[in-house]
Structures are given as C-alpha cells and as structure tokens.
Amino acid sequence: MRSMLRLLLLSSLLGLGSCSALVGYTDDLVDNKTGRSNFVTKPASVMGVVGFVVGVPFDILALPVTYTIYQTQKSDEMDGIDPLSTLLFPSFVLWRTGVLAIGAPLDGLEFGFYRVWTRDTEGSREEYERDLEELLDDKDEESEGGALGAVDPRDEARRVQGQAL
C-alpha cells in the first residue's frame, strides 16, 4: 500500500512538469476577467501574497545561489532575463503555491456548483455572434450557386438565435 502511495505521489509530481500551464492557471485564478468570482480570486490573491512574504527569508538564504545563477545567465548574454524572477525565485514559487493551495479547491467548488449552471458570459455571447456571422457568410457563398428553393441564411440564423435565447 505504501509503495502504491509513493507511485501515485511520484506520478502526480511528474504531471506537474508542464510549468507553463501551471503558471497560466495560477494567473487565471487571481484574474476576475476569466469568469471566476471573488469567491475564488480574493482568497487566492491573499494566499499568494502570504506565500510571497513567507518566501522572503528563503530568498535571503538562497541569495548566494540565485545571484550566481543570475550572473551566469547575464554573462551568457541571454536576452530577456529577469533579475527579480531569478533572485526572488523562492518567493515566486511560494507565491504560486499559495495561489494554488487555496484557489484550486475553491475554483473546483465554484465550477461544480456555480459556473456550470449559470448562463453564458458576455464574452462568450460575442463569440457566439461572431461564429454566427461566419456561418452566415459561409451559407451566403453556398447559396450564390442559385439553387431554387434555397433557405435564406439570415432567416435560418434568426431561427437558431431565437432558440438559443
């Protein structure tokens, strides 16, 4: 049983290898524009700040290592290196960890009990209308062949839009 638990833990850690998706998700957890409510974004933001503050002593302890890494990157003339993300690496990691620790469970709860059951947001309504316009343009191109008895695509779009509302 213990070996199974270790295997599960190891596989979950390997799954976190895709850091860009993880960082993007933590950014989404603190952004109201992603459709998440204050129920998720505010606690996630607070825990992110707490994680960053907790990481400051680790930044001080790790400064010889992080400064050496920064100097090595700088001497290799790597474009776009950010000294803060290198020198404050422990704080950034704990910041993201704090956001994930409270934001991910709350996001799961909000998604399961609220966002799934609510209507589309305005952004998705605009996307729907844009897709509908593209559909109309495609049908206009198809109906230019002069088929007799062809349905006007605008009438079809009005019917579909009336059903969606």
Coordinates of C-alpha atoms in Angstrom, one line a residue:
M1 CA 0.0 0.0 0.0
R2 CA 2.8 2.4 0.8
S3 CA 4.6 1.7 -2.5
M4 CA 1.3 2.5 -4.3
L5 CA 1.1 5.8 -2.4
R6 CA 4.7 6.6 -3.4
L7 CA 4.0 5.8 -7.0
L8 CA 0.9 8.0 -7.0
L9 CA 2.8 10.9 -5.5
L10 CA 5.7 10.5 -8.0
S11 CA 3.3 10.3 -11.0
S12 CA 1.5 13.4 -9.8
L13 CA 4.8 15.3 -9.4
L14 CA 5.8 14.2 -12.9
G15 CA 2.5 15.6 -14.1
L16 CA 3.5 19.0 -12.8
G17 CA 6.4 19.1 -15.2
S18 CA 4.5 21.4 -17.5
C19 CA 5.2 24.6 -15.6
S20 CA 3.8 27.0 -18.2
A21 CA 0.3 25.6 -17.9
L22 CA 0.6 25.7 -14.1
V23 CA 1.7 29.3 -14.1
G24 CA -1.0 30.2 -16.5
Y25 CA -3.6 28.5 -14.3
T26 CA -2.4 30.5 -11.2
D27 CA -2.7 33.7 -13.3
D28 CA -6.2 32.8 -14.2
L29 CA -7.1 32.0 -10.5
V30 CA -6.5 35.6 -9.5
D31 CA -8.0 37.3 -12.6
N32 CA -11.7 38.3 -12.5
K33 CA -11.7 38.5 -16.3
T34 CA -11.6 34.7 -16.6
G35 CA -15.1 34.4 -15.3
R36 CA -14.2 33.4 -11.8
S37 CA -15.9 35.3 -9.0
N38 CA -14.5 37.0 -5.9
F39 CA -15.1 33.7 -4.1
V40 CA -12.1 32.3 -5.9
T41 CA -9.9 35.3 -6.8
K42 CA -9.8 37.2 -3.5
P43 CA -8.7 34.2 -1.3
A44 CA -6.3 33.1 -4.0
S45 CA -4.7 36.6 -4.2
V46 CA -4.4 36.8 -0.4
M47 CA -2.7 33.4 -0.1
G48 CA -0.4 34.4 -3.0
V49 CA 0.7 37.4 -1.0
V50 CA 1.2 35.3 2.1
G51 CA 3.2 32.8 0.2
F52 CA 5.4 35.5 -1.3
V53 CA 6.0 37.1 2.2
V54 CA 6.9 33.7 3.7
G55 CA 9.4 33.2 0.8
V56 CA 11.4 36.3 1.6
P57 CA 13.6 34.7 4.3
F58 CA 14.3 31.9 1.9
D59 CA 15.3 34.5 -0.7
I60 CA 17.8 35.9 1.7
L61 CA 19.2 32.4 2.4
A62 CA 19.3 31.4 -1.2
L63 CA 20.8 34.7 -2.4
P64 CA 24.3 33.4 -3.0
V65 CA 23.0 30.6 -5.2
T66 CA 20.4 32.7 -7.1
Y67 CA 22.9 35.6 -7.6
T68 CA 25.4 33.1 -9.1
I69 CA 22.7 31.8 -11.4
Y70 CA 21.7 35.3 -12.4
Q71 CA 25.4 36.3 -13.1
T72 CA 25.8 33.2 -15.2
Q73 CA 22.7 33.9 -17.2
K74 CA 23.8 37.5 -17.6
S75 CA 27.3 36.6 -18.8
D76 CA 25.9 34.2 -21.3
E77 CA 24.1 37.2 -22.7
M78 CA 20.7 35.6 -22.6
D79 CA 18.1 38.0 -23.8
G80 CA 15.1 38.7 -21.6
I81 CA 16.4 37.5 -18.3
D82 CA 14.6 39.0 -15.4
P83 CA 16.7 39.6 -12.3
L84 CA 13.7 39.6 -9.9
S85 CA 12.4 36.2 -11.0
T86 CA 15.9 34.8 -10.6
L87 CA 16.9 36.4 -7.4
L88 CA 13.4 36.0 -5.7
F89 CA 12.8 32.5 -7.1
P90 CA 11.7 31.0 -3.7
S91 CA 9.2 33.8 -3.1
F92 CA 7.8 33.3 -6.6
V93 CA 7.4 29.6 -6.1
L94 CA 5.7 30.1 -2.7
W95 CA 3.5 32.8 -4.2
R96 CA 2.2 30.4 -6.9
T97 CA 1.9 27.6 -4.3
G98 CA -0.2 29.8 -2.1
V99 CA -2.5 30.7 -5.0
L100 CA -2.8 27.0 -5.9
A101 CA -3.3 25.8 -2.4
I102 CA -6.5 27.8 -1.8
G103 CA -7.5 28.8 -5.3
A104 CA -7.7 25.4 -7.0
P105 CA -10.1 23.8 -4.5
L106 CA -12.3 26.9 -4.5
D107 CA -12.2 27.0 -8.2
G108 CA -13.3 23.4 -8.4
L109 CA -16.2 24.1 -6.0
E110 CA -17.2 27.2 -7.8
F111 CA -17.1 25.5 -11.2
G112 CA -19.1 22.5 -10.0
F113 CA -21.8 24.4 -8.1
Y114 CA -22.0 27.7 -9.9
R115 CA -20.3 28.3 -13.2
V116 CA -21.6 25.1 -14.8
W117 CA -25.2 26.2 -14.1
T118 CA -25.1 29.9 -15.0
R119 CA -25.7 31.4 -18.4
D120 CA -23.0 32.4 -20.8
T121 CA -21.0 35.5 -20.1
E122 CA -21.0 38.4 -22.4
G123 CA -17.6 37.4 -23.9
S124 CA -19.0 34.0 -24.9
R125 CA -22.1 35.7 -26.3
E126 CA -19.9 37.9 -28.5
E127 CA -18.0 34.8 -29.7
Y128 CA -21.4 33.1 -30.4
E129 CA -22.4 36.1 -32.5
R130 CA -19.1 36.1 -34.4
D131 CA -19.4 32.4 -35.1
L132 CA -23.0 33.0 -36.3
E133 CA -21.8 35.8 -38.7
E134 CA -19.1 33.4 -40.1
L135 CA -21.8 30.8 -40.6
L136 CA -24.0 33.3 -42.4
D137 CA -21.1 34.2 -44.7
D138 CA -20.4 30.6 -45.5
K139 CA -24.1 30.0 -46.3
D140 CA -24.2 33.1 -48.5
E141 CA -21.3 31.7 -50.5
E142 CA -23.1 28.3 -50.8
S143 CA -26.4 29.9 -51.8
E144 CA -24.9 32.1 -54.6
G145 CA -25.0 29.0 -56.8
G146 CA -28.6 29.9 -57.5
A147 CA -30.3 26.8 -56.0
L148 CA -34.1 27.1 -56.3
G149 CA -36.0 27.0 -53.0
A150 CA -32.8 27.7 -51.0
V151 CA -33.4 28.9 -47.5
D152 CA -32.3 32.4 -46.7
P153 CA -29.4 32.0 -44.3
R154 CA -30.5 35.1 -42.4
D155 CA -33.9 33.6 -41.7
E156 CA -32.1 30.4 -40.5
A157 CA -29.8 32.4 -38.3
R158 CA -32.8 34.3 -36.7
R159 CA -34.5 30.9 -36.0
V160 CA -31.3 29.5 -34.4
Q161 CA -30.7 32.6 -32.4
G162 CA -34.3 32.6 -31.2
Q163 CA -33.9 29.0 -30.0
A164 CA -30.6 29.9 -28.2
L165 CA -32.2 32.7 -26.2

